[in-house]
Tab-separated table of C-alpha atoms and ligand atoms in Angstrom:
chain	number	residue	atom	x	y	z
E	1	UNK	CA	0.076	-0.016	0.077
E	2	UNK	CA	1.241	3.432	-0.864
E	3	UNK	CA	0.694	6.594	1.163
E	4	UNK	CA	0.225	10.215	0.271
E	5	UNK	CA	-0.106	13.312	2.398
E	6	UNK	CA	-2.889	15.873	1.825
E	7	UNK	CA	-3.117	19.478	2.925
E	8	UNK	CA	-7.004	19.379	3.464
E	9	UNK	CA	-9.904	16.660	3.714
E	10	UNK	CA	-13.200	17.815	4.636
E	11	UNK	CA	-15.235	19.813	2.021
E	12	UNK	CA	-18.725	20.680	1.035
E	13	UNK	CA	-19.677	18.595	-2.035
E	14	UNK	CA	-21.646	19.582	-5.288
E	15	UNK	CA	-23.096	16.100	-5.496
E	16	UNK	CA	-26.755	16.254	-5.541
E	17	UNK	CA	-27.471	14.210	-2.413
E	18	UNK	CA	-24.351	15.008	-0.486
E	19	UNK	CA	-23.442	17.437	2.343
E	20	UNK	CA	-19.735	17.389	3.558
E	21	UNK	CA	-17.569	14.501	2.398
E	22	UNK	CA	-14.015	13.312	2.325
E	23	UNK	CA	-11.790	11.144	0.401
E	24	UNK	CA	-8.999	9.710	2.318
E	25	UNK	CA	-7.908	7.381	-0.494
E	26	UNK	CA	-6.617	8.345	-3.978
E	27	UNK	CA	-7.575	5.620	-6.637
E	28	UNK	CA	-9.789	2.567	-6.242
E	29	UNK	CA	-8.861	-1.093	-6.849
E	30	UNK	CA	-12.500	-2.024	-7.793
E	31	UNK	CA	-11.755	-0.897	-11.335
E	32	UNK	CA	-15.259	-0.199	-12.663
E	33	UNK	CA	-15.501	0.218	-16.427
E	34	UNK	CA	-19.060	1.468	-16.884
E	35	UNK	CA	-16.918	4.140	-17.009
E	36	UNK	CA	-16.076	5.321	-13.448
E	37	UNK	CA	-16.557	9.111	-13.265
E	38	UNK	CA	-14.055	9.500	-10.316
E	39	UNK	CA	-11.287	7.949	-12.538
E	40	UNK	CA	-12.248	10.167	-15.499
E	41	UNK	CA	-11.825	13.289	-13.136
E	42	UNK	CA	-8.577	11.845	-11.854
E	43	UNK	CA	-7.162	11.519	-15.242
E	44	UNK	CA	-8.298	14.860	-16.404
E	45	UNK	CA	-6.651	16.422	-13.516
E	46	UNK	CA	-3.452	14.470	-13.539
E	47	UNK	CA	-3.914	12.357	-10.591
E	48	UNK	CA	-3.958	8.983	-12.461
E	49	UNK	CA	-2.488	8.464	-15.963
E	50	UNK	CA	-4.121	5.089	-16.672
E	51	UNK	CA	-6.676	2.837	-15.171
E	52	UNK	CA	-3.908	0.576	-13.843
E	53	UNK	CA	-2.461	3.504	-11.798
E	54	UNK	CA	-5.855	4.368	-10.664
E	55	UNK	CA	-6.371	0.720	-9.432
E	56	UNK	CA	-3.466	1.005	-7.193
E	57	UNK	CA	-4.972	2.801	-4.093
E	58	UNK	CA	-3.005	5.292	-2.082
E	59	UNK	CA	-4.075	5.946	1.411
E	60	UNK	CA	-3.985	9.372	2.947
E	61	UNK	CA	-1.643	8.962	5.870
E	62	UNK	CA	-2.463	12.283	7.633
E	63	UNK	CA	-6.129	11.832	7.598
E	64	UNK	CA	-6.834	11.684	11.271
E	65	UNK	CA	-4.469	14.582	11.823
E	66	UNK	CA	-6.277	16.833	9.307
E	67	UNK	CA	-9.642	15.882	10.610
E	68	UNK	CA	-8.660	16.804	14.245
E	69	UNK	CA	-7.929	20.440	12.752
E	70	UNK	CA	-10.693	20.683	10.486
E	71	UNK	CA	-13.740	19.299	12.506
E	72	UNK	CA	-13.746	22.359	14.961
E	73	UNK	CA	-13.661	24.632	11.885
E	74	UNK	CA	-16.527	23.150	10.107
E	75	UNK	CA	-18.675	21.407	12.853
E	76	UNK	CA	-21.323	23.909	13.056
E	77	UNK	CA	-22.197	23.634	9.307
E	78	UNK	CA	-22.006	19.873	8.846
E	79	UNK	CA	-25.238	17.888	8.760
E	80	UNK	CA	-23.477	14.639	7.633
E	81	UNK	CA	-20.202	13.429	6.203
E	82	UNK	CA	-20.195	10.999	3.339
E	83	UNK	CA	-17.412	8.469	2.668
E	84	UNK	CA	-16.754	8.602	-0.189
E	85	UNK	CA	-17.614	10.251	-3.692
E	86	UNK	CA	-14.517	9.620	-5.614
E	87	UNK	CA	-13.190	6.276	-4.041
E	88	UNK	CA	-14.493	3.347	-1.961
E	89	UNK	CA	-14.123	3.435	1.815
E	90	UNK	CA	-14.319	-0.356	2.242
E	91	UNK	CA	-12.311	-1.497	-0.710
E	92	UNK	CA	-12.509	-5.262	-1.188
E	93	UNK	CA	-9.450	-7.219	0.218
E	94	UNK	CA	-8.021	-3.997	1.673
E	95	UNK	CA	-8.205	-4.159	5.464
E	96	UNK	CA	-5.918	-1.050	6.033
E	97	UNK	CA	-8.323	1.158	4.146
E	98	UNK	CA	-11.389	-0.488	5.986
E	99	UNK	CA	-9.653	0.258	9.402
E	100	UNK	CA	-8.767	3.862	8.339
E	101	UNK	CA	-12.449	4.396	7.343
E	102	UNK	CA	-13.771	3.067	10.756
E	103	UNK	CA	-11.174	5.214	12.569
E	104	UNK	CA	-12.409	8.323	10.666
E	105	UNK	CA	-16.251	7.393	11.198
E	106	UNK	CA	-15.534	6.997	15.063
E	107	UNK	CA	-13.625	10.243	15.149
E	108	UNK	CA	-16.539	12.242	13.296
E	109	UNK	CA	-19.096	10.431	15.707
E	110	UNK	CA	-17.271	11.480	18.851
E	111	UNK	CA	-18.041	15.065	17.688
E	112	UNK	CA	-21.812	14.153	17.039
E	113	UNK	CA	-21.248	14.188	13.401
E	114	UNK	CA	-23.221	11.425	11.498
E	115	UNK	CA	-21.775	9.531	8.671
E	116	UNK	CA	-22.836	7.876	5.518
E	117	UNK	CA	-20.906	5.391	3.727
E	118	UNK	CA	-21.294	3.688	0.244
E	119	UNK	CA	-19.299	0.694	-0.844
E	120	UNK	CA	-18.900	-1.901	-3.498
E	121	UNK	CA	-16.931	-3.933	-0.988
E	122	UNK	CA	-18.072	-5.407	2.154
E	123	UNK	CA	-19.230	-3.391	5.119
E	124	UNK	CA	-17.081	-4.723	7.934
E	125	UNK	CA	-18.880	-6.176	11.026
E	126	UNK	CA	-16.818	-3.676	13.306
E	127	UNK	CA	-19.202	-1.146	12.040
E	128	UNK	CA	-21.623	-2.440	14.455
E	129	UNK	CA	-19.950	-0.626	17.305
E	130	UNK	CA	-20.184	2.676	15.586
E	131	UNK	CA	-22.849	5.273	16.562
E	132	UNK	CA	-26.376	4.521	15.356
E	133	UNK	CA	-26.495	8.158	13.886
E	134	UNK	CA	-24.682	6.666	10.905
E	135	UNK	CA	-26.262	5.084	7.762
E	136	UNK	CA	-24.591	2.426	5.610
E	137	UNK	CA	-25.072	1.674	1.918
E	138	UNK	CA	-23.789	-0.499	-1.011
E	139	UNK	CA	-24.139	-0.057	-4.608
E	140	UNK	CA	-26.175	-2.911	-6.172
E	141	UNK	CA	-27.056	-2.488	-10.040
E	142	UNK	CA	-27.264	-6.269	-10.731
E	143	UNK	CA	-27.163	-9.935	-9.123
E	144	UNK	CA	-25.366	-11.283	-12.115
E	145	UNK	CA	-21.946	-12.230	-11.210
E	146	UNK	CA	-20.563	-12.507	-14.746
E	147	UNK	CA	-21.477	-8.850	-15.209
E	148	UNK	CA	-19.818	-7.855	-12.094
E	149	UNK	CA	-16.659	-9.695	-12.913
E	150	UNK	CA	-16.532	-8.079	-16.208
E	151	UNK	CA	-17.529	-4.268	-15.150
E	152	UNK	CA	-16.631	-4.048	-11.387
E	153	UNK	CA	-13.919	-6.529	-11.547
E	154	UNK	CA	-12.437	-6.304	-8.070
E	155	UNK	CA	-15.414	-5.474	-6.201
E	156	UNK	CA	-17.188	-7.737	-3.613
E	157	UNK	CA	-19.568	-10.476	-4.834
E	158	UNK	CA	-23.077	-9.101	-4.922
E	159	UNK	CA	-24.595	-11.385	-2.269
E	160	UNK	CA	-21.580	-10.874	0.248
E	161	UNK	CA	-22.340	-7.150	-0.081
E	162	UNK	CA	-26.066	-7.646	0.466
E	163	UNK	CA	-25.240	-9.837	3.442
E	164	UNK	CA	-22.929	-7.288	5.134
E	165	UNK	CA	-25.613	-4.558	4.742
E	166	UNK	CA	-28.296	-6.944	6.156
E	167	UNK	CA	-25.958	-7.598	9.163
E	168	UNK	CA	-25.904	-3.842	9.919
E	169	UNK	CA	-29.528	-3.400	9.245
E	170	UNK	CA	-30.385	-6.198	11.838
E	171	UNK	CA	-28.037	-4.384	14.407
E	172	UNK	CA	-30.337	-1.454	14.108
E	173	UNK	CA	-28.557	0.821	11.594
E	174	UNK	CA	-30.271	2.914	8.864
E	175	UNK	CA	-29.259	1.241	5.585
E	176	UNK	CA	-29.539	2.305	1.858
E	177	UNK	CA	-28.700	1.045	-1.530
E	178	UNK	CA	-27.463	2.872	-4.533
E	179	UNK	CA	-28.864	1.318	-7.711
E	180	UNK	CA	-26.689	3.355	-9.993
E	181	UNK	CA	-25.302	3.308	-12.892
E	182	UNK	CA	-28.340	0.889	-13.966
E	183	UNK	CA	-27.549	-0.678	-17.207
E	184	UNK	CA	-30.079	-0.765	-20.293
E	185	UNK	CA	-31.040	-4.142	-21.453
E	186	UNK	CA	-28.745	-3.926	-24.487
E	187	UNK	CA	-25.942	-4.126	-22.049
E	188	UNK	CA	-27.422	-6.489	-19.544
E	189	UNK	CA	-30.897	-8.183	-19.502
E	190	UNK	CA	-31.974	-8.563	-16.106
E	191	UNK	CA	-35.037	-8.489	-13.900
E	192	UNK	CA	-35.155	-5.146	-11.836
E	193	UNK	CA	-37.581	-6.927	-9.325
E	194	UNK	CA	-34.844	-9.490	-8.381
E	195	UNK	CA	-32.761	-6.432	-7.244
E	196	UNK	CA	-35.561	-4.920	-5.257
E	197	UNK	CA	-36.232	-8.230	-3.600
E	198	UNK	CA	-32.685	-8.640	-2.497
E	199	UNK	CA	-32.535	-5.210	-0.711
E	200	UNK	CA	-36.242	-5.066	0.453
E	201	UNK	CA	-35.014	-4.546	3.972
E	202	UNK	CA	-33.059	-1.151	3.357
E	203	UNK	CA	-34.548	2.318	4.408
E	204	UNK	CA	-33.634	4.303	1.254
E	205	UNK	CA	-33.011	3.622	-2.309
E	206	UNK	CA	-31.039	5.839	-4.802
E	207	UNK	CA	-31.719	5.096	-8.419
E	208	UNK	CA	-29.733	6.503	-11.355
E	209	UNK	CA	-29.059	5.811	-14.916
E	210	UNK	CA	-25.865	4.999	-16.695
E	211	UNK	CA	-23.986	8.019	-17.948
E	212	UNK	CA	-21.158	8.389	-20.313
E	213	UNK	CA	-21.671	5.081	-22.144
E	214	UNK	CA	-22.492	5.144	-25.727
E	215	UNK	CA	-24.361	1.757	-25.458
E	216	UNK	CA	-27.178	3.581	-23.619
E	217	UNK	CA	-28.371	5.831	-26.442
E	218	UNK	CA	-28.007	2.753	-28.878
E	219	UNK	CA	-30.751	1.192	-27.056
E	220	UNK	CA	-34.155	2.328	-28.660
E	221	UNK	CA	-36.307	4.205	-26.130
E	222	UNK	CA	-33.826	4.059	-23.469
E	223	UNK	CA	-35.602	7.225	-21.829
E	224	UNK	CA	-38.845	5.311	-21.570
E	225	UNK	CA	-37.018	2.503	-20.165
E	226	UNK	CA	-35.435	4.675	-17.295
E	227	UNK	CA	-38.803	6.536	-16.943
E	228	UNK	CA	-40.582	3.145	-16.356
E	229	UNK	CA	-37.886	2.049	-13.686
E	230	UNK	CA	-38.162	5.427	-11.859
E	231	UNK	CA	-41.925	5.136	-11.616
E	232	UNK	CA	-41.417	1.534	-10.412
E	233	UNK	CA	-38.889	2.655	-7.719
E	234	UNK	CA	-41.132	5.381	-6.515
E	235	UNK	CA	-44.247	3.120	-6.350
E	236	UNK	CA	-42.227	0.512	-4.538
E	237	UNK	CA	-40.777	2.967	-2.050
E	238	UNK	CA	-44.058	4.506	-1.423
E	239	UNK	CA	-45.723	1.216	-0.830
E	240	UNK	CA	-42.912	-0.150	1.409
E	241	UNK	CA	-42.438	3.331	3.400
E	242	UNK	CA	-38.950	3.772	2.144
E	243	UNK	CA	-37.113	7.105	1.304
E	244	UNK	CA	-35.935	7.575	-2.129
E	245	UNK	CA	-33.778	9.824	-4.325
E	246	UNK	CA	-33.803	9.694	-8.091
E	247	UNK	CA	-30.473	10.945	-9.651
E	248	UNK	CA	-30.856	14.124	-11.788
E	249	UNK	CA	-31.087	13.493	-15.565
E	250	UNK	CA	-32.594	9.821	-14.974
E	251	UNK	CA	-36.184	10.768	-15.595
E	252	UNK	CA	-37.086	12.908	-18.620
E	253	UNK	CA	-40.479	13.632	-20.173
X	301	SF4	S1	-15.999	1.625	-6.921
X	301	SF4	FE1	-16.652	3.628	-7.381
X	301	SF4	S2	-14.673	4.811	-7.299
X	301	SF4	FE2	-14.125	2.680	-7.245
X	301	SF4	S3	-13.609	2.244	-9.563
X	301	SF4	FE3	-15.933	1.688	-8.962
X	301	SF4	S4	-17.142	3.386	-9.475
X	301	SF4	FE4	-14.887	4.043	-9.352
């Protein structure tokens, strides 16, 4: 594992459902090929020259030190801190990254700051001793393991992800799922209901289309396809008393 130092960590994000966020890792071993927006930005701004370089994560070694300085400065403005928008806090097979994320969450919690976390790895069981003000999520866009191995090559198997989320749900945590970036049927033919059934216990669903991929627009009536799924998600969430968020640009009339 390589290490880097940063000058700052906490910042207010422009991402539509985010408040404050931090990224204490540069790069992501999961190597998603949809493409990964974080990788596209890293390449544009010179933080990664190739996907191979992006997939060698570098951990920020002074993250705790920075947070101790920044928390008092931002505390009154923060509603929650999200880990992470440009990397994965529970990268599959990287215990050091997982431990660093848990330490960060605990530090924020001791300052009464709730955290949200989203992963394509496994949510560690050790999160069960964090504060119940946190909410934990996984990304789940399919249950098809062949699709995962091809498009999210080093991420955790889907059912392992779901089971780790269910464990935290059973421990009383608020849980959520991000069904994004959802592929069109010309990319992957699958039954959307199977995904909803797999995560039926969660408190919130985020749904979003696949962007920056030419194959989407090659699918005839792709907008109708996404509109129908949005309607389905809303109806399902209203019926099962879940919160939901539809990502900008997914539904268009
Ligand atoms: S898990 Fe997220 S950050 Fe990591 S490669 Fe996949 S899309 Fe990019």
